[in-house]
């Protein structure tokens, strides 16, 4: 099994574990698909985002997926540093936790198909109203 396949398999396993950790209830994560971009994901509520940001999931993910393979779609009001080339200088936990600090803040997490999105395995997008 190739490294990319193993990485994606482990990332799916971690994402599945995160869903179970959130619990199956009416506010469960909403599945999203973007077949044109070759990715599927989850849109989390504010409560789920806060729970994920404060728990072990970000550390577990970055044990399997290096930060260089995780993209961050930062909100326009972010306080996270982005260099002149668009590089984000923050941990996965910081990206998630920043969204959780806003009353309606949440994240959307995408798992990318191998060989797409410039080799990124995951993309995390911050969401909140201004």
PDB file of C-alpha atoms in Angstrom:
ATOM      1  CA  UNK A   1       0.000   0.000   0.000  1.00  0.00           C
ATOM      2  CA  UNK A   2       1.428   3.409  -0.984  1.00  0.00           C
ATOM      3  CA  UNK A   3       2.182   6.183   1.460  1.00  0.00           C
ATOM      4  CA  UNK A   4      -0.616   8.380   0.072  1.00  0.00           C
ATOM      5  CA  UNK A   5      -3.175   5.595   0.444  1.00  0.00           C
ATOM      6  CA  UNK A   6      -2.045   4.842   4.008  1.00  0.00           C
ATOM      7  CA  UNK A   7      -2.149   8.520   4.924  1.00  0.00           C
ATOM      8  CA  UNK A   8      -5.652   8.965   3.535  1.00  0.00           C
ATOM      9  CA  UNK A   9      -6.817   5.757   5.231  1.00  0.00           C
ATOM     10  CA  UNK A  10      -5.457   6.955   8.586  1.00  0.00           C
ATOM     11  CA  UNK A  11      -6.986  10.409   8.098  1.00  0.00           C
ATOM     12  CA  UNK A  12     -10.384   8.835   7.356  1.00  0.00           C
ATOM     13  CA  UNK A  13     -10.031   6.712  10.480  1.00  0.00           C
ATOM     14  CA  UNK A  14      -9.267   9.762  12.608  1.00  0.00           C
ATOM     15  CA  UNK A  15     -12.153  11.708  11.068  1.00  0.00           C
ATOM     16  CA  UNK A  16     -14.494   8.792  11.768  1.00  0.00           C
ATOM     17  CA  UNK A  17     -13.258   8.625  15.360  1.00  0.00           C
ATOM     18  CA  UNK A  18     -13.910  12.360  15.692  1.00  0.00           C
ATOM     19  CA  UNK A  19     -17.497  11.906  14.541  1.00  0.00           C
ATOM     20  CA  UNK A  20     -18.049   9.173  17.129  1.00  0.00           C
ATOM     21  CA  UNK A  21     -16.368  11.344  19.754  1.00  0.00           C
ATOM     22  CA  UNK A  22     -18.862  14.099  18.977  1.00  0.00           C
ATOM     23  CA  UNK A  23     -21.698  11.647  19.504  1.00  0.00           C
ATOM     24  CA  UNK A  24     -24.655  10.876  17.283  1.00  0.00           C
ATOM     25  CA  UNK A  25     -27.270  13.518  18.005  1.00  0.00           C
ATOM     26  CA  UNK A  26     -29.449  16.028  16.183  1.00  0.00           C
ATOM     27  CA  UNK A  27     -26.538  18.468  16.008  1.00  0.00           C
ATOM     28  CA  UNK A  28     -24.155  15.958  14.427  1.00  0.00           C
ATOM     29  CA  UNK A  29     -21.632  17.151  11.874  1.00  0.00           C
ATOM     30  CA  UNK A  30     -23.128  17.832   8.448  1.00  0.00           C
ATOM     31  CA  UNK A  31     -21.500  15.890   5.587  1.00  0.00           C
ATOM     32  CA  UNK A  32     -20.436  17.982   2.591  1.00  0.00           C
ATOM     33  CA  UNK A  33     -19.136  16.900  -0.802  1.00  0.00           C
ATOM     34  CA  UNK A  34     -17.259  18.795  -3.480  1.00  0.00           C
ATOM     35  CA  UNK A  35     -16.807  16.219  -6.269  1.00  0.00           C
ATOM     36  CA  UNK A  36     -15.565  18.845  -8.715  1.00  0.00           C
ATOM     37  CA  UNK A  37     -12.598  19.445  -6.395  1.00  0.00           C
ATOM     38  CA  UNK A  38     -12.215  15.752  -5.449  1.00  0.00           C
ATOM     39  CA  UNK A  39     -13.021  16.069  -1.764  1.00  0.00           C
ATOM     40  CA  UNK A  40     -15.564  15.254   0.912  1.00  0.00           C
ATOM     41  CA  UNK A  41     -15.872  16.618   4.392  1.00  0.00           C
ATOM     42  CA  UNK A  42     -17.791  17.688   7.452  1.00  0.00           C
ATOM     43  CA  UNK A  43     -19.279  21.023   8.430  1.00  0.00           C
ATOM     44  CA  UNK A  44     -19.158  21.260  12.226  1.00  0.00           C
ATOM     45  CA  UNK A  45     -21.404  23.337  14.460  1.00  0.00           C
ATOM     46  CA  UNK A  46     -19.941  25.882  16.875  1.00  0.00           C
ATOM     47  CA  UNK A  47     -20.239  23.433  19.767  1.00  0.00           C
ATOM     48  CA  UNK A  48     -18.533  20.662  17.802  1.00  0.00           C
ATOM     49  CA  UNK A  49     -15.778  23.032  16.699  1.00  0.00           C
ATOM     50  CA  UNK A  50     -15.121  24.053  20.315  1.00  0.00           C
ATOM     51  CA  UNK A  51     -15.109  20.416  21.448  1.00  0.00           C
ATOM     52  CA  UNK A  52     -12.678  19.366  18.690  1.00  0.00           C
ATOM     53  CA  UNK A  53     -10.404  22.380  19.308  1.00  0.00           C
ATOM     54  CA  UNK A  54     -10.207  21.647  23.020  1.00  0.00           C
ATOM     55  CA  UNK A  55      -9.622  17.907  22.721  1.00  0.00           C
ATOM     56  CA  UNK A  56      -6.961  15.535  21.426  1.00  0.00           C
ATOM     57  CA  UNK A  57      -8.152  15.357  17.785  1.00  0.00           C
ATOM     58  CA  UNK A  58      -5.869  18.130  16.362  1.00  0.00           C
ATOM     59  CA  UNK A  59      -2.789  16.510  17.923  1.00  0.00           C
ATOM     60  CA  UNK A  60      -3.806  13.045  16.703  1.00  0.00           C
ATOM     61  CA  UNK A  61      -4.356  14.314  13.172  1.00  0.00           C
ATOM     62  CA  UNK A  62      -0.986  16.064  13.025  1.00  0.00           C
ATOM     63  CA  UNK A  63       0.699  12.873  14.251  1.00  0.00           C
ATOM     64  CA  UNK A  64      -0.478  11.256  11.005  1.00  0.00           C
ATOM     65  CA  UNK A  65      -0.768  14.170   8.568  1.00  0.00           C
ATOM     66  CA  UNK A  66       2.107  16.688   8.533  1.00  0.00           C
ATOM     67  CA  UNK A  67       1.174  20.375   8.678  1.00  0.00           C
ATOM     68  CA  UNK A  68       2.664  20.767   5.196  1.00  0.00           C
ATOM     69  CA  UNK A  69      -0.210  18.555   3.926  1.00  0.00           C
ATOM     70  CA  UNK A  70      -2.966  20.516   5.706  1.00  0.00           C
ATOM     71  CA  UNK A  71      -4.430  23.640   4.126  1.00  0.00           C
ATOM     72  CA  UNK A  72      -6.118  26.415   6.097  1.00  0.00           C
ATOM     73  CA  UNK A  73      -8.799  28.664   4.672  1.00  0.00           C
ATOM     74  CA  UNK A  74      -8.578  31.519   7.128  1.00  0.00           C
ATOM     75  CA  UNK A  75     -11.435  33.947   7.736  1.00  0.00           C
ATOM     76  CA  UNK A  76     -10.757  37.514   6.588  1.00  0.00           C
ATOM     77  CA  UNK A  77     -10.770  38.651  10.255  1.00  0.00           C
ATOM     78  CA  UNK A  78      -8.226  36.077  11.404  1.00  0.00           C
ATOM     79  CA  UNK A  79      -5.468  36.987  13.817  1.00  0.00           C
ATOM     80  CA  UNK A  80      -3.300  34.096  12.578  1.00  0.00           C
ATOM     81  CA  UNK A  81      -0.132  35.111  10.760  1.00  0.00           C
ATOM     82  CA  UNK A  82       0.025  34.448   7.028  1.00  0.00           C
ATOM     83  CA  UNK A  83       3.276  35.220   5.183  1.00  0.00           C
ATOM     84  CA  UNK A  84       3.611  37.039   1.838  1.00  0.00           C
ATOM     85  CA  UNK A  85       3.321  33.749  -0.056  1.00  0.00           C
ATOM     86  CA  UNK A  86       0.105  32.745   1.732  1.00  0.00           C
ATOM     87  CA  UNK A  87       1.765  30.302   4.124  1.00  0.00           C
ATOM     88  CA  UNK A  88      -0.139  29.912   7.395  1.00  0.00           C
ATOM     89  CA  UNK A  89       2.009  29.896  10.522  1.00  0.00           C
ATOM     90  CA  UNK A  90      -0.229  28.196  13.074  1.00  0.00           C
ATOM     91  CA  UNK A  91      -1.016  24.768  14.431  1.00  0.00           C
ATOM     92  CA  UNK A  92      -4.169  22.903  13.489  1.00  0.00           C
ATOM     93  CA  UNK A  93      -5.434  23.501  17.038  1.00  0.00           C
ATOM     94  CA  UNK A  94      -4.902  27.275  16.654  1.00  0.00           C
ATOM     95  CA  UNK A  95      -6.900  27.368  13.411  1.00  0.00           C
ATOM     96  CA  UNK A  96      -9.774  25.421  14.970  1.00  0.00           C
ATOM     97  CA  UNK A  97      -9.669  27.231  18.320  1.00  0.00           C
ATOM     98  CA  UNK A  98      -9.692  30.674  16.719  1.00  0.00           C
ATOM     99  CA  UNK A  99     -12.970  29.833  14.980  1.00  0.00           C
ATOM    100  CA  UNK A 100     -14.365  28.481  18.256  1.00  0.00           C
ATOM    101  CA  UNK A 101     -13.666  31.788  20.056  1.00  0.00           C
ATOM    102  CA  UNK A 102     -16.369  33.493  17.975  1.00  0.00           C
ATOM    103  CA  UNK A 103     -19.985  33.026  19.145  1.00  0.00           C
ATOM    104  CA  UNK A 104     -21.012  31.527  15.791  1.00  0.00           C
ATOM    105  CA  UNK A 105     -17.564  30.286  14.745  1.00  0.00           C
ATOM    106  CA  UNK A 106     -17.217  26.881  13.160  1.00  0.00           C
ATOM    107  CA  UNK A 107     -15.027  24.935  10.777  1.00  0.00           C
ATOM    108  CA  UNK A 108     -15.492  22.856   7.674  1.00  0.00           C
ATOM    109  CA  UNK A 109     -12.989  20.017   7.218  1.00  0.00           C
ATOM    110  CA  UNK A 110     -12.353  18.469   3.806  1.00  0.00           C
ATOM    111  CA  UNK A 111     -10.529  15.220   3.079  1.00  0.00           C
ATOM    112  CA  UNK A 112      -8.917  15.582  -0.354  1.00  0.00           C
ATOM    113  CA  UNK A 113      -8.531  12.781  -2.880  1.00  0.00           C
ATOM    114  CA  UNK A 114      -4.900  11.668  -3.367  1.00  0.00           C
ATOM    115  CA  UNK A 115      -3.071  13.733  -5.987  1.00  0.00           C
ATOM    116  CA  UNK A 116      -5.440  16.716  -5.771  1.00  0.00           C
ATOM    117  CA  UNK A 117      -5.243  20.127  -4.111  1.00  0.00           C
ATOM    118  CA  UNK A 118      -1.449  20.429  -4.506  1.00  0.00           C
ATOM    119  CA  UNK A 119      -0.900  17.270  -2.443  1.00  0.00           C
ATOM    120  CA  UNK A 120      -2.818  18.462   0.612  1.00  0.00           C
ATOM    121  CA  UNK A 121      -4.618  15.693   2.514  1.00  0.00           C
ATOM    122  CA  UNK A 122      -6.891  17.968   4.579  1.00  0.00           C
ATOM    123  CA  UNK A 123      -8.260  21.480   4.181  1.00  0.00           C
ATOM    124  CA  UNK A 124      -9.755  23.319   7.169  1.00  0.00           C
ATOM    125  CA  UNK A 125     -11.931  26.402   6.601  1.00  0.00           C
ATOM    126  CA  UNK A 126     -12.869  28.856   9.319  1.00  0.00           C
ATOM    127  CA  UNK A 127     -16.442  30.216   9.312  1.00  0.00           C
ATOM    128  CA  UNK A 128     -18.061  33.027  11.308  1.00  0.00           C
ATOM    129  CA  UNK A 129     -19.982  36.233  10.674  1.00  0.00           C
ATOM    130  CA  UNK A 130     -18.231  39.555  11.082  1.00  0.00           C
TER     131      UNK A 130
END
